[in-house]
Amino acid sequence: MEIKKVGVAGLGAMGTGIAQVSLQSGYEVIAVDIDQTLVDRAVQQIEKSFLKMVRKEQISPEKKDESMSRLMGETEMAALKDCDLVIEAAFEDLEIKTKIFQSLEEICSDKTIFASNTSTLSITDLVARTGTGGRLVGLHFFNPPTVMKLVEVIKTITTDDEVLKIATDFVKSLNKIPVMTGDGAGFIVNRLLTPYLFDAMNALAQGVADVNDIDNAMALGCGHPMGPLKLSDFIGLDILIKGGTILYEEYKDKRYAPPAIMKRLVALGFTGFKSGSGFYDWSDPKHPVPRSFE
């Protein structure tokens, strides 16, 4: 089976990025969200990104126009009926994702391959709830999808081998690097990353060091591009609470319990970079100021 038409269900930051990298690789893309505002914003954001690439002479104006001509933004799930592959990129909520795949099961051809961009939820749970069986696979892209090379490819005991191969080949066609992982909450990256981020928050709360020193220590000492608290702000503190809660429920390991200091920030509306405030003040995104917790 050859993938020609790709559907994306859910147009937040991840869905928008997945739609863009699919366009860049020559696919026809049907991008769907029930919120017309999100559809419009996604289309505008993708075009803005392509215009930036034109200014940098990475693509020609003609290539930008040709790529945009392969994008269709819609609010009805029925628009996905002829897609060869549909990637769900909705909020990290099992009930929401279940409803999406139940709809896709009714709408799409029995040859359509389904993928979830979930970062923490079990693919097996989605299969059990939706009856999608061997044609549902996990494709966990990383934020932002237009930059990050890694995609976790998640298989279950029911995943069809041919579906797995097609999904993996699709990832490679996007100039991404697939890594195979079994189905367990958090998969590889988030299962290992979450305790690291939470340990940094707990160290801050315990007065081990301030925000700046914790981040500098880990960035300079371990060769990371940024420290754990700044990375947490970029991911979104509300997202980390949601993901940590899912991991804690799965493994019953206190390392995954969201730290109180993060919960308090989120309660105040400080969710990180996207809200302008978290462990840093992001009023000037190029020069974030570490928050004092003394």
PDB file of N, CA and C in Angstrom, residues 92-93 119-121 185-187 189-199 235-260 262-263:
ATOM      1  N   GLU A  92      -4.245  15.048  25.141  1.00  0.00           N
ATOM      2  CA  GLU A  92      -3.895  13.778  25.774  1.00  0.00           C
ATOM      3  C   GLU A  92      -4.985  13.324  26.748  1.00  0.00           C
ATOM      4  N   ASP A  93      -6.080  12.849  26.159  1.00  0.00           N
ATOM      5  CA  ASP A  93      -7.236  12.402  26.931  1.00  0.00           C
ATOM      6  C   ASP A  93      -7.790  11.153  26.268  1.00  0.00           C
ATOM      7  N   SER A 119       1.605  10.802  23.577  1.00  0.00           N
ATOM      8  CA  SER A 119       2.943  10.783  24.167  1.00  0.00           C
ATOM      9  C   SER A 119       3.019   9.878  25.387  1.00  0.00           C
ATOM     10  N   THR A 120       1.867   9.509  25.943  1.00  0.00           N
ATOM     11  CA  THR A 120       1.874   8.728  27.189  1.00  0.00           C
ATOM     12  C   THR A 120       0.835   7.605  27.233  1.00  0.00           C
ATOM     13  N   LEU A 121      -0.283   7.767  26.559  1.00  0.00           N
ATOM     14  CA  LEU A 121      -1.374   6.796  26.688  1.00  0.00           C
ATOM     15  C   LEU A 121      -1.069   5.490  25.966  1.00  0.00           C
ATOM     16  N   ALA A 185       3.035   2.994  28.933  1.00  0.00           N
ATOM     17  CA  ALA A 185       2.822   4.429  29.138  1.00  0.00           C
ATOM     18  C   ALA A 185       4.137   5.194  29.127  1.00  0.00           C
ATOM     19  N   GLY A 186       4.204   6.252  28.308  1.00  0.00           N
ATOM     20  CA  GLY A 186       5.407   7.061  28.210  1.00  0.00           C
ATOM     21  C   GLY A 186       6.413   6.555  27.200  1.00  0.00           C
ATOM     22  N   PHE A 187       6.251   5.284  26.773  1.00  0.00           N
ATOM     23  CA  PHE A 187       7.133   4.676  25.772  1.00  0.00           C
ATOM     24  C   PHE A 187       8.597   4.780  26.215  1.00  0.00           C
ATOM     25  N   VAL A 189      10.994   7.838  25.561  1.00  0.00           N
ATOM     26  CA  VAL A 189      11.474   9.172  25.929  1.00  0.00           C
ATOM     27  C   VAL A 189      10.781   9.722  27.166  1.00  0.00           C
ATOM     28  N   ASN A 190       9.464   9.770  27.171  1.00  0.00           N
ATOM     29  CA  ASN A 190       8.766  10.383  28.310  1.00  0.00           C
ATOM     30  C   ASN A 190       8.859   9.537  29.576  1.00  0.00           C
ATOM     31  N   ARG A 191       9.028   8.237  29.401  1.00  0.00           N
ATOM     32  CA  ARG A 191       9.209   7.380  30.587  1.00  0.00           C
ATOM     33  C   ARG A 191      10.522   7.717  31.296  1.00  0.00           C
ATOM     34  N   LEU A 192      11.555   8.076  30.512  1.00  0.00           N
ATOM     35  CA  LEU A 192      12.853   8.413  31.094  1.00  0.00           C
ATOM     36  C   LEU A 192      12.984   9.902  31.411  1.00  0.00           C
ATOM     37  N   LEU A 193      12.344  10.751  30.583  1.00  0.00           N
ATOM     38  CA  LEU A 193      12.477  12.198  30.747  1.00  0.00           C
ATOM     39  C   LEU A 193      11.713  12.740  31.954  1.00  0.00           C
ATOM     40  N   THR A 194      10.505  12.220  32.185  1.00  0.00           N
ATOM     41  CA  THR A 194       9.645  12.791  33.224  1.00  0.00           C
ATOM     42  C   THR A 194      10.279  12.786  34.612  1.00  0.00           C
ATOM     43  N   PRO A 195      10.877  11.673  35.070  1.00  0.00           N
ATOM     44  CA  PRO A 195      11.501  11.721  36.405  1.00  0.00           C
ATOM     45  C   PRO A 195      12.640  12.737  36.487  1.00  0.00           C
ATOM     46  N   TYR A 196      13.364  12.909  35.409  1.00  0.00           N
ATOM     47  CA  TYR A 196      14.455  13.890  35.363  1.00  0.00           C
ATOM     48  C   TYR A 196      13.918  15.306  35.573  1.00  0.00           C
ATOM     49  N   LEU A 197      12.862  15.651  34.863  1.00  0.00           N
ATOM     50  CA  LEU A 197      12.269  16.980  35.005  1.00  0.00           C
ATOM     51  C   LEU A 197      11.696  17.178  36.406  1.00  0.00           C
ATOM     52  N   PHE A 198      11.006  16.166  36.916  1.00  0.00           N
ATOM     53  CA  PHE A 198      10.381  16.282  38.234  1.00  0.00           C
ATOM     54  C   PHE A 198      11.435  16.341  39.343  1.00  0.00           C
ATOM     55  N   ASP A 199      12.550  15.623  39.172  1.00  0.00           N
ATOM     56  CA  ASP A 199      13.632  15.696  40.160  1.00  0.00           C
ATOM     57  C   ASP A 199      14.185  17.114  40.242  1.00  0.00           C
ATOM     58  N   ILE A 235       7.760  22.614  27.201  1.00  0.00           N
ATOM     59  CA  ILE A 235       6.797  21.513  27.035  1.00  0.00           C
ATOM     60  C   ILE A 235       5.406  21.969  27.452  1.00  0.00           C
ATOM     61  N   GLY A 236       5.328  22.710  28.556  1.00  0.00           N
ATOM     62  CA  GLY A 236       4.047  23.141  29.120  1.00  0.00           C
ATOM     63  C   GLY A 236       3.825  22.437  30.445  1.00  0.00           C
ATOM     64  N   LEU A 237       3.735  23.200  31.517  1.00  0.00           N
ATOM     65  CA  LEU A 237       3.607  22.588  32.844  1.00  0.00           C
ATOM     66  C   LEU A 237       2.287  21.841  33.000  1.00  0.00           C
ATOM     67  N   ASP A 238       1.236  22.338  32.341  1.00  0.00           N
ATOM     68  CA  ASP A 238      -0.045  21.626  32.385  1.00  0.00           C
ATOM     69  C   ASP A 238       0.046  20.283  31.667  1.00  0.00           C
ATOM     70  N   ILE A 239       0.805  20.259  30.577  1.00  0.00           N
ATOM     71  CA  ILE A 239       1.008  19.004  29.837  1.00  0.00           C
ATOM     72  C   ILE A 239       1.786  18.014  30.689  1.00  0.00           C
ATOM     73  N   LEU A 240       2.780  18.505  31.408  1.00  0.00           N
ATOM     74  CA  LEU A 240       3.586  17.627  32.256  1.00  0.00           C
ATOM     75  C   LEU A 240       2.765  17.056  33.413  1.00  0.00           C
ATOM     76  N   ILE A 241       1.860  17.852  33.958  1.00  0.00           N
ATOM     77  CA  ILE A 241       0.989  17.340  35.022  1.00  0.00           C
ATOM     78  C   ILE A 241       0.112  16.213  34.480  1.00  0.00           C
ATOM     79  N   LYS A 242      -0.466  16.440  33.316  1.00  0.00           N
ATOM     80  CA  LYS A 242      -1.324  15.420  32.700  1.00  0.00           C
ATOM     81  C   LYS A 242      -0.532  14.142  32.419  1.00  0.00           C
ATOM     82  N   GLY A 243       0.636  14.310  31.790  1.00  0.00           N
ATOM     83  CA  GLY A 243       1.451  13.146  31.456  1.00  0.00           C
ATOM     84  C   GLY A 243       1.970  12.431  32.689  1.00  0.00           C
ATOM     85  N   GLY A 244       2.426  13.195  33.681  1.00  0.00           N
ATOM     86  CA  GLY A 244       2.929  12.585  34.900  1.00  0.00           C
ATOM     87  C   GLY A 244       1.855  11.797  35.632  1.00  0.00           C
ATOM     88  N   THR A 245       0.643  12.329  35.628  1.00  0.00           N
ATOM     89  CA  THR A 245      -0.475  11.638  36.284  1.00  0.00           C
ATOM     90  C   THR A 245      -0.756  10.304  35.602  1.00  0.00           C
ATOM     91  N   ILE A 246      -0.722  10.290  34.269  1.00  0.00           N
ATOM     92  CA  ILE A 246      -0.942   9.044  33.526  1.00  0.00           C
ATOM     93  C   ILE A 246       0.150   8.024  33.851  1.00  0.00           C
ATOM     94  N   LEU A 247       1.408   8.478  33.877  1.00  0.00           N
ATOM     95  CA  LEU A 247       2.525   7.586  34.178  1.00  0.00           C
ATOM     96  C   LEU A 247       2.444   7.065  35.613  1.00  0.00           C
ATOM     97  N   TYR A 248       2.070   7.933  36.542  1.00  0.00           N
ATOM     98  CA  TYR A 248       1.961   7.506  37.937  1.00  0.00           C
ATOM     99  C   TYR A 248       0.866   6.450  38.102  1.00  0.00           C
ATOM    100  N   GLU A 249      -0.262   6.660  37.432  1.00  0.00           N
ATOM    101  CA  GLU A 249      -1.355   5.688  37.510  1.00  0.00           C
ATOM    102  C   GLU A 249      -0.944   4.342  36.920  1.00  0.00           C
ATOM    103  N   GLU A 250      -0.102   4.388  35.884  1.00  0.00           N
ATOM    104  CA  GLU A 250       0.336   3.153  35.219  1.00  0.00           C
ATOM    105  C   GLU A 250       1.353   2.380  36.064  1.00  0.00           C
ATOM    106  N   TYR A 251       2.365   3.096  36.589  1.00  0.00           N
ATOM    107  CA  TYR A 251       3.505   2.424  37.214  1.00  0.00           C
ATOM    108  C   TYR A 251       3.503   2.490  38.741  1.00  0.00           C
ATOM    109  N   LYS A 252       2.661   3.350  39.313  1.00  0.00           N
ATOM    110  CA  LYS A 252       2.600   3.510  40.782  1.00  0.00           C
ATOM    111  C   LYS A 252       3.997   3.781  41.359  1.00  0.00           C
ATOM    112  N   ASP A 253       4.745   4.596  40.651  1.00  0.00           N
ATOM    113  CA  ASP A 253       6.108   4.956  41.040  1.00  0.00           C
ATOM    114  C   ASP A 253       6.120   6.447  41.376  1.00  0.00           C
ATOM    115  N   LYS A 254       6.538   6.799  42.596  1.00  0.00           N
ATOM    116  CA  LYS A 254       6.468   8.189  43.045  1.00  0.00           C
ATOM    117  C   LYS A 254       7.319   9.140  42.202  1.00  0.00           C
ATOM    118  N   ARG A 255       8.254   8.598  41.429  1.00  0.00           N
ATOM    119  CA  ARG A 255       9.071   9.458  40.559  1.00  0.00           C
ATOM    120  C   ARG A 255       8.218  10.170  39.513  1.00  0.00           C
ATOM    121  N   TYR A 256       7.032   9.609  39.233  1.00  0.00           N
ATOM    122  CA  TYR A 256       6.149  10.190  38.214  1.00  0.00           C
ATOM    123  C   TYR A 256       5.074  11.101  38.808  1.00  0.00           C
ATOM    124  N   ALA A 257       5.053  11.247  40.128  1.00  0.00           N
ATOM    125  CA  ALA A 257       4.042  12.098  40.771  1.00  0.00           C
ATOM    126  C   ALA A 257       4.371  13.571  40.507  1.00  0.00           C
ATOM    127  N   PRO A 258       3.462  14.330  39.896  1.00  0.00           N
ATOM    128  CA  PRO A 258       3.732  15.747  39.594  1.00  0.00           C
ATOM    129  C   PRO A 258       4.069  16.531  40.866  1.00  0.00           C
ATOM    130  N   PRO A 259       5.193  17.238  40.895  1.00  0.00           N
ATOM    131  CA  PRO A 259       5.607  17.994  42.084  1.00  0.00           C
ATOM    132  C   PRO A 259       4.636  19.116  42.442  1.00  0.00           C
ATOM    133  N   ALA A 260       4.510  19.373  43.743  1.00  0.00           N
ATOM    134  CA  ALA A 260       3.590  20.401  44.231  1.00  0.00           C
ATOM    135  C   ALA A 260       3.946  21.782  43.685  1.00  0.00           C
ATOM    136  N   MET A 262       5.053  22.614  40.816  1.00  0.00           N
ATOM    137  CA  MET A 262       4.522  22.750  39.462  1.00  0.00           C
ATOM    138  C   MET A 262       3.000  22.909  39.499  1.00  0.00           C
ATOM    139  N   LYS A 263       2.350  22.168  40.363  1.00  0.00           N
ATOM    140  CA  LYS A 263       0.896  22.276  40.483  1.00  0.00           C
ATOM    141  C   LYS A 263       0.479  23.680  40.913  1.00  0.00           C
TER     142      LYS A 263
END
